[in-house]
mmCIF file of C-alpha atoms in Angstrom:
data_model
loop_
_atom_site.group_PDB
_atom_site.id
_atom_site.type_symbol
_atom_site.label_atom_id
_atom_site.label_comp_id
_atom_site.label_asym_id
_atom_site.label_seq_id
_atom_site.Cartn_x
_atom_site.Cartn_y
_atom_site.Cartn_z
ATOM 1 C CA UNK U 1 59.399 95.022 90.242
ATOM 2 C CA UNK U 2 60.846 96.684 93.650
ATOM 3 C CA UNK U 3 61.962 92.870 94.386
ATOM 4 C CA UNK U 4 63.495 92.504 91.407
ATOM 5 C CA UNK U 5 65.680 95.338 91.912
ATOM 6 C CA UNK U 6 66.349 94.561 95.421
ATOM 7 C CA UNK U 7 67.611 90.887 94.641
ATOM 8 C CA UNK U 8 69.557 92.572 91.366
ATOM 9 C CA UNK U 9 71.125 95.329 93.736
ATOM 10 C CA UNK U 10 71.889 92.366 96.479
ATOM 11 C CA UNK U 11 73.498 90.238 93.743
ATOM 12 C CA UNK U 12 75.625 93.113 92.386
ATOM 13 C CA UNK U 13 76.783 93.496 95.786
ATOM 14 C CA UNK U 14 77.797 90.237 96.836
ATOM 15 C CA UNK U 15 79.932 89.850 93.595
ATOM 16 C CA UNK U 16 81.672 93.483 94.011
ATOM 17 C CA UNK U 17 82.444 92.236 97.750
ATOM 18 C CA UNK U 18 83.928 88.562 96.614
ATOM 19 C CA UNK U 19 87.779 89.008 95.000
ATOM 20 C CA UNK U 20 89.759 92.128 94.269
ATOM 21 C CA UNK U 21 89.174 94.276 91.524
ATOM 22 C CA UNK U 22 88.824 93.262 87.999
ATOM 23 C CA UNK U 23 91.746 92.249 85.706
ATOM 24 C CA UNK U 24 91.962 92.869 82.269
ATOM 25 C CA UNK U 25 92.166 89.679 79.524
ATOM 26 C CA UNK U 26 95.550 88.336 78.687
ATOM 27 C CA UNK U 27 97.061 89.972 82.033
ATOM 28 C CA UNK U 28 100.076 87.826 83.048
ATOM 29 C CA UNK U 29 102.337 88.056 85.926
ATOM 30 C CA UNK U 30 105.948 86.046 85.383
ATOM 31 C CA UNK U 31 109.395 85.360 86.387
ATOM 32 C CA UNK U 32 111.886 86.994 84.721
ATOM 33 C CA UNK U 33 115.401 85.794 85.639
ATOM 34 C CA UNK U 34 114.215 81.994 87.321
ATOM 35 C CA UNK U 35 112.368 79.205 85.815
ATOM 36 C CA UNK U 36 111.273 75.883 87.016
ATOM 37 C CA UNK U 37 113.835 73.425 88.460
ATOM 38 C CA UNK U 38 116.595 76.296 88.488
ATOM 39 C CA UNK U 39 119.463 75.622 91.293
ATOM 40 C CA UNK U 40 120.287 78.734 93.592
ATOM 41 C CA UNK U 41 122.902 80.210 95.947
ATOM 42 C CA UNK U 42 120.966 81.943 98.888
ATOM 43 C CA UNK U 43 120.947 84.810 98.833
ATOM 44 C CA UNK U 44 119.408 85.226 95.247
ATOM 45 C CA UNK U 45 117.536 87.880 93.451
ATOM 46 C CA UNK U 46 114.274 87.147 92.179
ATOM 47 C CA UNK U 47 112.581 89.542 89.218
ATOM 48 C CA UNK U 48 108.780 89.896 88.667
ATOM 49 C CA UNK U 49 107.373 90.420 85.047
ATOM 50 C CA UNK U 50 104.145 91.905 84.531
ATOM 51 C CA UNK U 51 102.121 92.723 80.900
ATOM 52 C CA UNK U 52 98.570 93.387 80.609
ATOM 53 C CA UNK U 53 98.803 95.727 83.438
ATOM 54 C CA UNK U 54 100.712 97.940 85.497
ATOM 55 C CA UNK U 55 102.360 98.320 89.015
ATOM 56 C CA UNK U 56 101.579 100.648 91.428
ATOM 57 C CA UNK U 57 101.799 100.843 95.424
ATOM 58 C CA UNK U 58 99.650 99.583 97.666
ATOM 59 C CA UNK U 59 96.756 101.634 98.678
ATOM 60 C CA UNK U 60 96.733 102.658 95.073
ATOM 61 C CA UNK U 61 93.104 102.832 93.272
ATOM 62 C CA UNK U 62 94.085 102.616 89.768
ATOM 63 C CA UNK U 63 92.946 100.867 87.186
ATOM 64 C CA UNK U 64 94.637 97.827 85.648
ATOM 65 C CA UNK U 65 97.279 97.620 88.204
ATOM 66 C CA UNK U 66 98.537 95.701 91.169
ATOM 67 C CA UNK U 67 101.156 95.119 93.456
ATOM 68 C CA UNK U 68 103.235 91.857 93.638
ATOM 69 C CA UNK U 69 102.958 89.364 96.203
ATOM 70 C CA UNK U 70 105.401 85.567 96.241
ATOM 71 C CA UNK U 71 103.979 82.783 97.642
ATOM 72 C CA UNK U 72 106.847 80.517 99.323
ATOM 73 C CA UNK U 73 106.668 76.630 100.239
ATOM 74 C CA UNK U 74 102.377 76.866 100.020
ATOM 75 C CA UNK U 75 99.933 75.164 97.755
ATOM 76 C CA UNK U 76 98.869 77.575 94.105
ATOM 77 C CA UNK U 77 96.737 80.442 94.777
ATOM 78 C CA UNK U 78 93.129 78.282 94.507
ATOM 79 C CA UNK U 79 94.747 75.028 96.498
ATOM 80 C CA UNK U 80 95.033 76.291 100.201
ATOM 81 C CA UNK U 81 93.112 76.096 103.177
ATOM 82 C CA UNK U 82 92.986 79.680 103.668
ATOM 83 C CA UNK U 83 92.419 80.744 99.989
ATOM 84 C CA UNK U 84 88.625 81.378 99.918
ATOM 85 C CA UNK U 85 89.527 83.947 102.813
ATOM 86 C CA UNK U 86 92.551 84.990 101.146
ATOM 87 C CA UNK U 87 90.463 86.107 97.496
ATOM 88 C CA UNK U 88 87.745 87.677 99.720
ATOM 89 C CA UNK U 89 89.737 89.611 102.142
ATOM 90 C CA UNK U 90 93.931 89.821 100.582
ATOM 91 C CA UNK U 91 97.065 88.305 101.371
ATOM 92 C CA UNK U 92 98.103 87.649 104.586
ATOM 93 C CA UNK U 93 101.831 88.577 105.823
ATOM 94 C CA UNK U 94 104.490 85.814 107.046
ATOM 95 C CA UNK U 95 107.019 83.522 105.960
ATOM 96 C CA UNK U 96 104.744 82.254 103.078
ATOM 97 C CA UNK U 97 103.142 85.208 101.714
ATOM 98 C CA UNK U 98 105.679 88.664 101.231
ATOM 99 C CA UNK U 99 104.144 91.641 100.191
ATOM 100 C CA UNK U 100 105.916 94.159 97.836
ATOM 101 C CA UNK U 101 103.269 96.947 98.319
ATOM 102 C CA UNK U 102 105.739 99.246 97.353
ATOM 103 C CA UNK U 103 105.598 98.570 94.126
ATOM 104 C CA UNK U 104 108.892 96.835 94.317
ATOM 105 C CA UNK U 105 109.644 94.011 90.630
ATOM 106 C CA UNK U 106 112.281 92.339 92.418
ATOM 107 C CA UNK U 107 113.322 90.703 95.880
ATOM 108 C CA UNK U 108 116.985 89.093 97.587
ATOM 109 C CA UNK U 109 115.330 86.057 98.855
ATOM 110 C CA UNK U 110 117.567 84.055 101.411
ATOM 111 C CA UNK U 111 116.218 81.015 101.884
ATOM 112 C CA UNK U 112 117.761 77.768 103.370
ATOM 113 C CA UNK U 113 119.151 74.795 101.355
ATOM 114 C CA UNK U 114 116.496 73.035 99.830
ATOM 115 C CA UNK U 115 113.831 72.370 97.614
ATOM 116 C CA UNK U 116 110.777 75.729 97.615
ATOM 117 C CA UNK U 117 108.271 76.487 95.962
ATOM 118 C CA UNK U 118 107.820 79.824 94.751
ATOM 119 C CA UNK U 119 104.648 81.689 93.142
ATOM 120 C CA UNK U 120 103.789 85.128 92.000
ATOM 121 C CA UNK U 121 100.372 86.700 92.980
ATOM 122 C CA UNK U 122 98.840 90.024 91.896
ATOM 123 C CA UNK U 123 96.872 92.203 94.843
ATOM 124 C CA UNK U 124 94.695 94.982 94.112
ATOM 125 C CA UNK U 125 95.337 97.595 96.332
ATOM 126 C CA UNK U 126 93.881 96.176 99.491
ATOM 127 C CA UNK U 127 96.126 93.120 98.612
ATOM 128 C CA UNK U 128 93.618 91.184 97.419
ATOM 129 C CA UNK U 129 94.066 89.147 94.147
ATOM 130 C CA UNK U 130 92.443 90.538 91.154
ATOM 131 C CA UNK U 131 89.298 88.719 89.392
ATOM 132 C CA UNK U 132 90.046 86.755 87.944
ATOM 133 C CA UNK U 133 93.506 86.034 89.641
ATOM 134 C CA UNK U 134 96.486 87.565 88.317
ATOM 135 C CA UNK U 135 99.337 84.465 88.904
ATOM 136 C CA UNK U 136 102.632 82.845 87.774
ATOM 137 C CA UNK U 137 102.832 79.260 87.546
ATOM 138 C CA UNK U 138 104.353 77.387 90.591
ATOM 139 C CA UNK U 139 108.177 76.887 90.390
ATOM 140 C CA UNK U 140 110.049 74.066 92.476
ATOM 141 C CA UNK U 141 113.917 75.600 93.277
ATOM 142 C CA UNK U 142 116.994 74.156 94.967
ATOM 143 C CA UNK U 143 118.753 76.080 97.056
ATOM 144 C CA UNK U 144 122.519 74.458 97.535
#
């Protein structure tokens, strides 16, 4: 019985350890003011929907909410190199991951002309992605 419980309590920890905290069913994170194939003038305002859950800053222990992270000109949350490190440990910051861990729903991107690639991720409030995932679908944008 004692190594029963140990293996239970090593389980239980290993799966609290892997991804951010839990997110409710149905939560969806969204564009609101840009869709897929959508031509742009840099610089342009982007606007993050959220429903299922709420915002709240960084740092933040509450339950059901997040803070929004964009993912430029990288493979979907799931498809990179560095995601199984990314949903363990958060979000990195550069030029393909921004952080709004102020709680900030929208952004003035200024990107060159071109063609980007543009997703929305939900952190927890170490910035790690919720389980399961909280995302947007990839959009493809031209900027002229």
């Amino acid at each position: 019985m004692k190594h029963l419980f140990a293996a239970a309590l090593i389980a239980f920890g290993s799966q609290a350890l892997a991804g951010g905290a839990p997110s409710p069913e149905g939560a969806e994170v969204y564009f609101i003011n840009i869709e897929d194939g959508a031509s742009v003038q840099s610089p342009f305002v982007v606007q993050f929907g959220l429903s299922g859950m709420g915002v709240a800053p960084a740092g933040t222990e509450v339950e059901n909410t997040g803070h929004h992270h964009i993912f430029i000109n990288r493979p979907p949350l799931g498809e990179g190199a560095e995601d199984a490190d990314l949903l363990e440990n958060g979000v990195p910051t550069d030029d393909n991951h921004r952080h709004f861990g102020g709680g900030q729903t929208e952004v003035s991107l200024d990107l060159p002309p071109g063609t980007h690639t543009l997703q929305l991720v939900l952190g927890d409030e170490f910035h790690v992605p919720h389980t399961p995932p909280v995302v947007s679908d990839v959009i493809t944008i031209t900027v002229n």
